[in-house]
Amino acid sequence: AVVSPQSTGISEESIKMRLKRIRRTVNETWSRYKECAFGSDNLHPDSCSGSIWFGFGLTIVDSIDTLHLMGFNDEVREATEFCSELAFMTGSKNANIFEVTIRVLGSFLAMFGLTGDNLFYSKAKELGDLLVDSGAFDTETGIPMSDIDFPTGKAHFPTCNGCSRFSSLSEATTIQLEFNELTRLSNQSLYKEKSDRALASILEQLPTNHLPRIYVDVQTAVSSGMLTLGARGDSYYEYLLKQAIQTKDSRLFEEYLVAMESIKVNLLKSSSDRLTYVAELNPVMQTVDKMDHLVCFLPGTLALGTLYGAPPWHLVLAEDLIRTCMAMYHTASGLAPEIVKFDPRTGLFVTGQDEFSLLRPETVESLFLLWRVTKKSRYRAWSWDIYSSMERSAMHPEHGFSSISRVNGGINYPPIRQDSLESFFLAETAKYIYLTHLPDDVLPLSHYVFNTEAHPFPLRDFHWFKHELDRTHNVNSTQTNNNEV
């Protein structure tokens, strides 16, 4: 059921004000991009310039469904026209297949689902065919090569010493939602078969603890390196659950549950300042007391899983972990660093090399999901706190938002801007904060699953969700007060 603003301790006028401010942020960011960098992948707001990564106008493509969600019709038409003229064969020689899949293919698929405009299906099909025909999946295990040379249409491994046999765990296992959706829309099984084989090879070679390392040998599917839920490992776990939701594959759901149990046993730690965190293991199985901001996807994933029958302790852990993620924001700027570490005596701390902020979305993503699942008002309040800190510390009155170099300093310390804004700020960060302030019937969790770049894909069978949603909400209603702060 949709919960009114009054039932969550925030007035209707306050909700309208917040939505207006977020829309203004997106509108002004888009205007700055259009003025300085239209057609470039990334915006450099202070120097009023752009830069090329893939050569696909990534900020345009990645943020178009956010513009659609917020009702910026003129901007959507402008972005749609750009997409219609996009020529993939003029793209980068070293484009990362994972990034192209989640940001570009994912956006086209989402926009087709949201609008029914066949242009987006056509572009998704064209891009999907290029990726499949590139030879990326023609390895011994089907685990894809990491990069594609778009001018030649040929896939290749990274050009670094020792990289030729390895792919990143998250990159090999975070293309499945998109390829599944393309198979569903096209009624051609090839896309799903390719991505399924890559995942199956990795699942067949899982270690005994069911937690693969971050580098995967494409010849054997054996993993090595660090064990982390941060960079190069994170979305493997996210997509185990989300694929199960999308395809109703009970085997993937069971593997997700086993993995979460193993994380609890092997990686979960408590700091001296009473914060629960997910540690890492180095290649010789020694604990590293470090947690990337990227790991803050996990509270939301755990909460989402409870709507499908995951055990109650998943939600308890989600609520513990989100407090740690919010503790990352207890800095002079109010923004989280890229990485935090934990000292046995003093608890959470930040080193200088990790002190930058890219305005990442993982915490606000989890706050959105926790808000939808529990209806506890603190999650909406914390989301707004983060947005307010971004306005205060990362926004220039004329140039708009930028990543910042240092999140800490003295009480009057002005954050140093990096003159860079990632496309995920519009695609994910702003979108999730906005959704946290909209009614539940806007992109409801019963009808959509979000890819790892916050692009929503429609679900076709809601029975499993509705049964578990009713059960979970009935349990929550007897244990918690919706106005809890």
Coordinates of C-alpha atoms in Angstrom, one line a residue:
A1 CA 0.0 0.0 0.0
V2 CA 1.1 3.6 -0.7
V3 CA 2.0 5.3 2.6
S4 CA 1.0 9.0 2.8
P5 CA 3.6 11.6 3.9
Q6 CA 1.7 12.2 7.1
S7 CA 2.1 8.6 8.2
T8 CA 5.9 8.9 8.0
G9 CA 6.4 12.1 10.0
I10 CA 7.0 14.4 7.0
S11 CA 4.4 16.9 5.7
E12 CA 3.1 16.9 2.2
E13 CA 4.6 20.3 1.6
S14 CA 8.0 19.1 2.8
I15 CA 7.9 16.2 0.4
K16 CA 7.0 18.5 -2.5
M17 CA 9.8 20.8 -1.6
R18 CA 12.3 18.0 -1.5
L19 CA 11.2 16.6 -4.9
K20 CA 11.4 20.1 -6.4
R21 CA 15.0 20.6 -5.1
I22 CA 16.1 17.2 -6.5
R23 CA 14.4 18.0 -9.9
R24 CA 16.2 21.3 -9.9
T25 CA 19.5 19.6 -9.3
V26 CA 18.9 17.2 -12.2
N27 CA 17.8 20.1 -14.5
E28 CA 20.7 22.3 -13.7
T29 CA 23.2 19.4 -14.0
W30 CA 21.7 18.5 -17.4
S31 CA 21.9 22.2 -18.5
R32 CA 25.5 22.4 -17.5
Y33 CA 26.3 19.2 -19.4
K34 CA 24.4 20.5 -22.4
E35 CA 26.3 23.9 -22.3
C36 CA 29.8 22.4 -21.7
A37 CA 30.0 18.8 -22.9
F38 CA 27.0 17.6 -24.9
G39 CA 27.9 14.4 -26.7
S40 CA 30.9 13.7 -24.4
D41 CA 30.8 10.9 -21.9
N42 CA 31.6 12.8 -18.8
L43 CA 31.1 16.3 -17.6
H44 CA 33.9 18.5 -16.1
P45 CA 31.7 21.3 -14.7
D46 CA 34.3 23.8 -13.5
S47 CA 36.4 23.9 -16.7
C48 CA 33.2 23.6 -18.7
S49 CA 34.4 20.7 -20.8
G50 CA 33.8 17.1 -21.4
S51 CA 35.8 13.9 -21.8
I52 CA 35.5 10.7 -23.8
W53 CA 35.4 7.2 -22.3
F54 CA 33.3 5.1 -24.7
G55 CA 32.4 7.8 -27.2
F56 CA 28.7 7.2 -26.7
G57 CA 27.6 10.4 -24.9
L58 CA 27.4 8.3 -21.8
T59 CA 25.8 11.0 -19.6
I60 CA 23.0 11.3 -22.1
V61 CA 22.3 7.6 -22.4
D62 CA 22.8 6.7 -18.7
S63 CA 20.5 9.5 -17.4
I64 CA 17.7 9.4 -19.9
D65 CA 15.4 7.3 -17.7
T66 CA 16.0 9.7 -14.8
L67 CA 14.9 12.6 -17.1
H68 CA 11.8 10.5 -18.1
L69 CA 11.0 9.7 -14.4
M70 CA 11.1 13.4 -13.5
G71 CA 9.0 14.5 -16.4
F72 CA 11.6 16.5 -18.3
N73 CA 9.9 15.9 -21.7
D74 CA 12.0 18.3 -23.8
E75 CA 15.2 16.9 -22.4
V76 CA 14.0 13.4 -23.1
R77 CA 13.2 14.3 -26.7
E78 CA 16.7 15.8 -27.0
A79 CA 18.3 12.7 -25.5
T80 CA 16.2 10.4 -27.6
E81 CA 17.3 12.2 -30.8
F82 CA 20.9 11.8 -29.8
C83 CA 20.4 8.1 -29.1
S84 CA 18.8 7.6 -32.6
E85 CA 21.9 8.9 -34.2
L86 CA 24.4 7.0 -32.0
A87 CA 26.8 4.9 -34.1
F88 CA 28.4 2.2 -32.0
M89 CA 31.2 1.5 -34.5
T90 CA 32.7 4.9 -33.9
G91 CA 33.1 4.1 -30.2
S92 CA 36.2 3.4 -28.1
K93 CA 38.8 0.7 -29.0
N94 CA 39.0 -0.3 -25.3
A95 CA 35.4 -0.1 -24.1
N96 CA 34.6 -2.2 -21.0
I97 CA 31.9 -4.7 -21.9
F98 CA 30.5 -4.8 -18.3
E99 CA 30.2 -1.0 -18.2
V100 CA 28.7 -0.8 -21.7
T101 CA 26.2 -3.4 -20.7
I102 CA 25.0 -1.9 -17.4
R103 CA 25.0 1.7 -18.5
V104 CA 24.1 1.7 -22.2
L105 CA 22.3 -1.6 -22.9
G106 CA 20.6 -1.4 -19.6
S107 CA 19.4 2.2 -20.3
F108 CA 18.0 1.3 -23.7
L109 CA 16.2 -1.7 -22.3
A110 CA 14.7 0.3 -19.4
M111 CA 13.5 3.1 -21.7
F112 CA 11.8 0.6 -24.0
G113 CA 10.1 -0.9 -21.0
L114 CA 9.0 2.6 -19.7
T115 CA 8.0 4.2 -23.0
G116 CA 7.4 1.5 -25.6
D117 CA 9.5 3.5 -28.1
N118 CA 10.8 1.0 -30.5
L119 CA 13.9 3.1 -31.1
F120 CA 15.3 1.9 -27.7
Y121 CA 14.6 -1.7 -28.4
S122 CA 16.3 -1.3 -31.8
K123 CA 19.4 0.2 -30.3
A124 CA 19.5 -2.4 -27.5
K125 CA 19.3 -5.2 -30.1
E126 CA 22.0 -3.6 -32.2
L127 CA 24.3 -3.2 -29.2
G128 CA 23.5 -6.7 -27.9
D129 CA 24.3 -8.2 -31.3
L130 CA 27.6 -6.4 -31.4
L131 CA 28.6 -7.7 -28.0
V132 CA 27.7 -11.3 -28.8
D133 CA 29.3 -11.2 -32.2
S134 CA 32.5 -9.7 -30.9
G135 CA 33.8 -13.0 -29.8
A136 CA 33.8 -11.9 -26.1
F137 CA 32.2 -15.1 -25.0
D138 CA 34.3 -17.4 -27.1
T139 CA 36.6 -18.5 -24.3
E140 CA 37.1 -22.0 -22.8
T141 CA 34.5 -21.3 -20.1
G142 CA 32.3 -18.8 -21.8
I143 CA 33.5 -16.2 -19.3
P144 CA 33.7 -13.0 -21.4
M145 CA 36.8 -11.0 -22.3
S146 CA 36.6 -7.7 -20.6
D147 CA 36.9 -5.2 -23.5
I148 CA 35.6 -4.5 -27.0
D149 CA 37.2 -2.6 -29.8
F150 CA 34.0 -1.0 -31.3
P151 CA 35.6 0.1 -34.6
T152 CA 36.6 -3.5 -35.4
G153 CA 33.8 -5.2 -33.5
K154 CA 36.3 -7.5 -31.8
A155 CA 36.6 -8.3 -28.1
H156 CA 40.0 -8.4 -26.3
F157 CA 41.5 -8.6 -22.8
P158 CA 42.9 -5.6 -21.1
T159 CA 46.3 -4.4 -22.4
C160 CA 48.2 -5.0 -19.1
N161 CA 50.9 -7.5 -18.1
G162 CA 49.3 -10.7 -16.7
C163 CA 45.7 -9.7 -17.6
S164 CA 45.2 -12.0 -20.6
R165 CA 43.7 -15.0 -18.8
F166 CA 41.6 -13.2 -16.2
S167 CA 38.3 -11.4 -16.0
S168 CA 36.9 -9.5 -13.0
L169 CA 34.2 -11.5 -11.0
S170 CA 31.7 -8.7 -11.0
E171 CA 32.2 -7.9 -14.7
A172 CA 31.6 -11.5 -15.7
T173 CA 28.5 -11.9 -13.5
T174 CA 26.8 -8.5 -13.9
I175 CA 25.6 -8.7 -17.4
Q176 CA 22.9 -11.4 -16.9
L177 CA 19.9 -9.2 -16.1
E178 CA 20.4 -7.2 -19.3
F179 CA 21.0 -10.2 -21.5
N180 CA 18.0 -12.0 -20.0
E181 CA 15.8 -9.0 -20.7
L182 CA 17.1 -8.8 -24.3
T183 CA 16.3 -12.5 -24.8
R184 CA 12.8 -11.9 -23.4
L185 CA 12.1 -8.9 -25.7
S186 CA 13.6 -10.5 -28.8
N187 CA 12.5 -14.0 -28.2
Q188 CA 16.0 -15.1 -29.1
S189 CA 17.7 -17.3 -26.6
L190 CA 21.3 -16.6 -27.6
Y191 CA 21.8 -13.6 -25.3
K192 CA 20.7 -15.4 -22.2
E193 CA 22.6 -18.6 -23.2
K194 CA 25.8 -16.6 -23.5
S195 CA 25.5 -14.9 -20.1
D196 CA 24.1 -18.0 -18.4
R197 CA 27.1 -20.1 -19.5
A198 CA 29.6 -17.5 -18.0
L199 CA 27.8 -17.6 -14.6
A200 CA 27.4 -21.4 -14.6
S201 CA 31.1 -21.8 -15.2
I202 CA 31.9 -19.7 -12.1
L203 CA 29.3 -21.4 -10.0
E204 CA 30.8 -24.8 -10.9
Q205 CA 34.2 -23.8 -9.5
L206 CA 33.1 -22.0 -6.3
P207 CA 35.3 -22.5 -3.3
T208 CA 34.0 -24.4 -0.3
N209 CA 32.8 -21.2 1.3
H210 CA 30.8 -20.2 -1.8
L211 CA 32.6 -16.8 -1.9
P212 CA 34.6 -16.4 -5.1
R213 CA 37.7 -14.2 -5.3
I214 CA 37.7 -11.1 -7.5
Y215 CA 39.8 -12.5 -10.5
V216 CA 38.5 -15.4 -12.5
D217 CA 40.6 -17.4 -14.9
V218 CA 38.7 -17.6 -18.2
Q219 CA 40.3 -21.0 -19.0
T220 CA 39.3 -22.7 -15.8
A221 CA 36.8 -20.4 -14.0
V222 CA 38.8 -20.7 -10.8
S223 CA 39.0 -17.5 -8.9
S224 CA 41.9 -15.9 -7.1
G225 CA 43.0 -12.7 -5.5
M226 CA 41.2 -10.7 -2.8
L227 CA 37.8 -11.8 -1.3
T228 CA 35.8 -8.6 -1.1
L229 CA 32.3 -7.3 -1.5
G230 CA 33.8 -4.1 -2.7
A231 CA 35.4 -3.3 -6.1
R232 CA 35.3 -6.2 -8.6
G233 CA 33.3 -8.4 -6.3
D234 CA 30.1 -6.4 -5.3
S235 CA 27.5 -7.0 -8.0
Y236 CA 28.1 -10.7 -8.2
Y237 CA 26.0 -11.0 -5.0
E238 CA 23.5 -8.4 -6.1
Y239 CA 22.8 -10.2 -9.4
L240 CA 22.4 -13.6 -7.8
L241 CA 19.3 -12.3 -6.0
K242 CA 18.1 -10.1 -8.8
Q243 CA 18.4 -12.8 -11.5
A244 CA 16.4 -15.1 -9.2
I245 CA 13.7 -12.4 -8.9
Q246 CA 13.8 -11.8 -12.7
T247 CA 13.8 -15.4 -13.8
K248 CA 12.3 -17.2 -10.7
D249 CA 15.3 -19.5 -10.7
S250 CA 15.2 -21.1 -7.3
R251 CA 18.8 -22.4 -7.7
L252 CA 20.1 -18.9 -7.9
F253 CA 18.1 -17.8 -4.9
E254 CA 19.4 -20.7 -2.9
E255 CA 23.0 -19.8 -3.9
Y256 CA 22.3 -16.3 -2.8
L257 CA 21.2 -17.5 0.6
V258 CA 24.2 -19.7 1.0
A259 CA 26.5 -16.8 0.0
M260 CA 24.9 -14.5 2.6
E261 CA 25.3 -17.1 5.3
S262 CA 28.9 -17.5 4.4
I263 CA 29.5 -13.8 4.5
K264 CA 28.0 -13.7 8.0
V265 CA 30.4 -16.4 9.1
N266 CA 33.6 -15.4 7.3
L267 CA 33.5 -11.7 6.7
L268 CA 31.2 -10.0 9.2
K269 CA 33.0 -8.1 11.9
S270 CA 32.2 -5.6 14.7
S271 CA 34.4 -2.6 15.4
S272 CA 35.3 -1.1 18.7
D273 CA 32.8 1.7 18.1
R274 CA 30.1 -0.9 17.7
L275 CA 29.8 -0.8 13.9
T276 CA 29.0 -3.9 11.9
Y277 CA 31.1 -4.1 8.7
V278 CA 32.1 -6.5 6.0
A279 CA 35.8 -7.1 6.0
E280 CA 38.0 -8.5 3.3
L281 CA 40.3 -11.5 3.0
N282 CA 43.6 -11.2 1.2
P283 CA 45.0 -13.9 -1.0
V284 CA 46.5 -15.8 2.0
M285 CA 43.2 -15.6 3.9
Q286 CA 44.2 -12.9 6.3
T287 CA 41.5 -10.4 7.4
V288 CA 41.7 -6.9 6.1
D289 CA 39.6 -4.5 8.2
K290 CA 38.5 -2.3 5.3
M291 CA 35.2 -1.6 3.7
D292 CA 34.6 0.2 0.4
H293 CA 31.6 2.5 0.0
L294 CA 30.6 0.2 -2.8
V295 CA 29.8 -2.4 -0.2
C296 CA 26.9 -0.2 0.9
F297 CA 24.8 -1.9 -1.8
L298 CA 24.5 -4.8 0.5
P299 CA 21.9 -3.5 3.1
G300 CA 19.5 -2.8 0.2
T301 CA 20.0 -6.2 -1.4
L302 CA 19.5 -7.9 2.0
A303 CA 16.3 -6.0 2.5
L304 CA 15.0 -6.7 -1.0
G305 CA 15.7 -10.4 -0.5
T306 CA 13.3 -10.5 2.5
L307 CA 10.4 -9.8 0.2
Y308 CA 11.1 -13.1 -1.4
G309 CA 11.5 -15.3 1.7
A310 CA 15.0 -14.6 2.9
P311 CA 15.2 -15.3 6.6
P312 CA 14.5 -12.4 9.1
W313 CA 18.1 -12.0 10.1
H314 CA 18.8 -10.6 6.7
L315 CA 16.8 -7.5 7.5
V316 CA 18.4 -7.2 10.9
L317 CA 21.8 -7.3 9.3
A318 CA 20.7 -4.8 6.6
E319 CA 19.7 -2.3 9.3
D320 CA 23.0 -2.8 11.2
L321 CA 25.1 -2.3 8.0
I322 CA 23.2 0.8 6.9
R323 CA 24.2 2.4 10.2
T324 CA 27.9 1.7 9.3
C325 CA 27.3 3.2 5.8
M326 CA 25.8 6.3 7.4
A327 CA 28.8 6.5 9.8
M328 CA 30.9 6.9 6.7
Y329 CA 29.1 10.2 6.1
H330 CA 30.2 11.6 9.6
T331 CA 32.8 13.8 8.0
A332 CA 33.4 17.6 7.8
S333 CA 31.7 17.7 4.4
G334 CA 28.9 15.3 5.3
L335 CA 30.0 13.1 2.4
A336 CA 31.4 9.6 2.5
P337 CA 34.9 8.7 1.4
E338 CA 35.6 6.0 -1.1
I339 CA 36.9 3.6 1.5
V340 CA 37.0 3.4 5.3
K341 CA 39.2 1.2 7.6
F342 CA 38.8 -0.1 11.1
D343 CA 41.3 0.1 13.9
P344 CA 40.9 -2.4 16.8
R345 CA 41.1 0.4 19.4
T346 CA 39.6 3.5 17.8
G347 CA 37.2 2.0 15.2
L348 CA 36.3 3.6 11.9
F349 CA 38.9 5.9 10.3
V350 CA 39.8 7.3 6.8
T351 CA 43.2 7.6 5.2
G352 CA 44.2 10.5 3.0
Q353 CA 44.4 8.4 -0.2
D354 CA 40.8 7.2 0.3
E355 CA 39.3 10.6 1.3
F356 CA 37.7 11.5 -2.1
S357 CA 34.0 11.3 -2.9
L358 CA 32.6 10.5 -6.3
L359 CA 29.0 11.1 -5.0
R360 CA 28.4 7.4 -5.3
P361 CA 24.9 5.9 -5.1
E362 CA 25.2 2.7 -3.0
T363 CA 24.1 4.1 0.3
V364 CA 21.1 6.1 -1.1
E365 CA 20.2 3.0 -3.1
S366 CA 20.0 0.9 0.1
L367 CA 18.1 3.7 1.9
F368 CA 15.5 3.6 -0.9
L369 CA 15.1 -0.1 -0.6
L370 CA 15.0 -0.1 3.2
W371 CA 12.4 2.7 3.1
R372 CA 10.2 0.7 0.7
V373 CA 10.6 -2.5 2.7
T374 CA 10.3 -1.2 6.3
K375 CA 8.6 2.2 6.0
K376 CA 10.8 3.4 8.9
S377 CA 11.1 7.2 8.5
R378 CA 14.7 7.4 9.4
Y379 CA 15.7 5.9 6.0
R380 CA 14.0 8.7 4.1
A381 CA 15.4 11.2 6.5
W382 CA 19.0 9.9 6.1
S383 CA 18.6 10.0 2.3
W384 CA 17.7 13.6 2.6
D385 CA 20.6 14.3 4.9
I386 CA 23.0 12.9 2.2
Y387 CA 21.4 15.1 -0.4
S388 CA 21.7 18.1 1.8
S389 CA 25.3 17.4 2.3
M390 CA 25.9 17.1 -1.4
E391 CA 24.2 20.5 -1.9
R392 CA 26.4 22.1 0.8
S393 CA 29.7 20.5 0.0
A394 CA 29.7 19.4 -3.7
M395 CA 27.7 22.1 -5.4
H396 CA 29.1 25.3 -6.9
P397 CA 26.5 28.0 -7.3
E398 CA 27.3 28.5 -11.0
H399 CA 29.0 25.2 -12.0
G400 CA 26.8 22.7 -10.2
F401 CA 27.9 19.4 -8.7
S402 CA 31.3 17.8 -8.8
S403 CA 33.2 15.0 -7.1
I404 CA 35.4 16.2 -4.3
S405 CA 39.0 15.4 -3.3
R406 CA 38.7 15.4 0.5
V407 CA 35.7 14.8 2.7
N408 CA 37.4 15.8 5.9
G409 CA 39.1 18.8 7.3
G410 CA 38.5 21.7 9.8
I411 CA 35.2 23.1 10.6
N412 CA 35.5 25.8 8.0
Y413 CA 37.3 23.5 5.5
P414 CA 36.1 24.0 1.9
P415 CA 36.1 20.7 0.0
I416 CA 38.4 20.7 -3.1
R417 CA 36.4 20.0 -6.2
Q418 CA 37.7 17.4 -8.7
D419 CA 36.1 19.1 -11.7
S420 CA 34.4 15.8 -12.6
L421 CA 31.0 14.3 -12.5
E422 CA 30.3 10.6 -13.2
S423 CA 27.2 9.7 -15.2
F424 CA 26.0 7.6 -12.3
F425 CA 25.2 10.8 -10.4
L426 CA 22.2 11.4 -12.6
A427 CA 21.5 7.8 -13.4
E428 CA 21.6 6.5 -9.9
T429 CA 22.3 8.9 -7.0
A430 CA 19.7 11.5 -7.9
K431 CA 17.2 8.9 -9.0
Y432 CA 17.3 6.9 -5.8
I433 CA 16.9 10.0 -3.6
Y434 CA 14.0 11.1 -5.8
L435 CA 12.3 7.7 -5.6
T436 CA 12.7 7.6 -1.8
H437 CA 10.3 10.6 -1.8
L438 CA 7.8 9.3 -4.2
P439 CA 4.8 7.0 -3.6
D440 CA 5.5 3.2 -3.7
D441 CA 3.4 2.8 -6.8
V442 CA 6.1 4.6 -8.8
L443 CA 8.3 1.9 -10.1
P444 CA 7.0 -0.5 -7.5
L445 CA 9.4 -3.3 -6.3
S446 CA 6.6 -5.8 -7.2
H447 CA 6.8 -4.9 -10.9
Y448 CA 10.4 -3.8 -11.5
V449 CA 13.9 -5.0 -10.7
F450 CA 16.7 -2.4 -11.0
N451 CA 20.0 -3.3 -12.7
T452 CA 23.2 -2.3 -11.0
E453 CA 23.1 1.1 -12.7
A454 CA 19.5 1.8 -11.4
H455 CA 17.8 1.1 -14.8
P456 CA 14.4 -0.5 -14.1
F457 CA 13.4 -3.7 -15.9
P458 CA 9.8 -4.9 -15.8
L459 CA 8.9 -8.1 -14.1
R460 CA 6.3 -10.3 -15.7
D461 CA 5.1 -12.5 -12.8
F462 CA 4.4 -10.9 -9.5
H463 CA 2.8 -13.7 -7.6
W464 CA 6.0 -14.7 -5.8
F465 CA 6.7 -11.2 -4.7
K466 CA 3.1 -10.4 -3.6
H467 CA 2.9 -13.5 -1.4
E468 CA 6.1 -12.6 0.4
L469 CA 5.4 -8.9 0.5
D470 CA 2.2 -9.4 2.3
R471 CA 3.8 -11.9 4.7
T472 CA 6.8 -9.5 5.4
H473 CA 4.6 -6.4 5.9
N474 CA 2.4 -8.3 8.2
V475 CA 5.4 -9.3 10.3
N476 CA 6.8 -5.7 10.3
S477 CA 3.4 -4.2 11.2
T478 CA 3.3 -6.3 14.4
Q479 CA 6.9 -5.5 15.4
T480 CA 7.6 -1.9 14.4
N481 CA 5.9 1.5 14.4
N482 CA 5.9 3.1 10.9
N483 CA 6.8 6.4 12.5
E484 CA 9.9 5.0 14.2
V485 CA 12.8 7.4 14.0

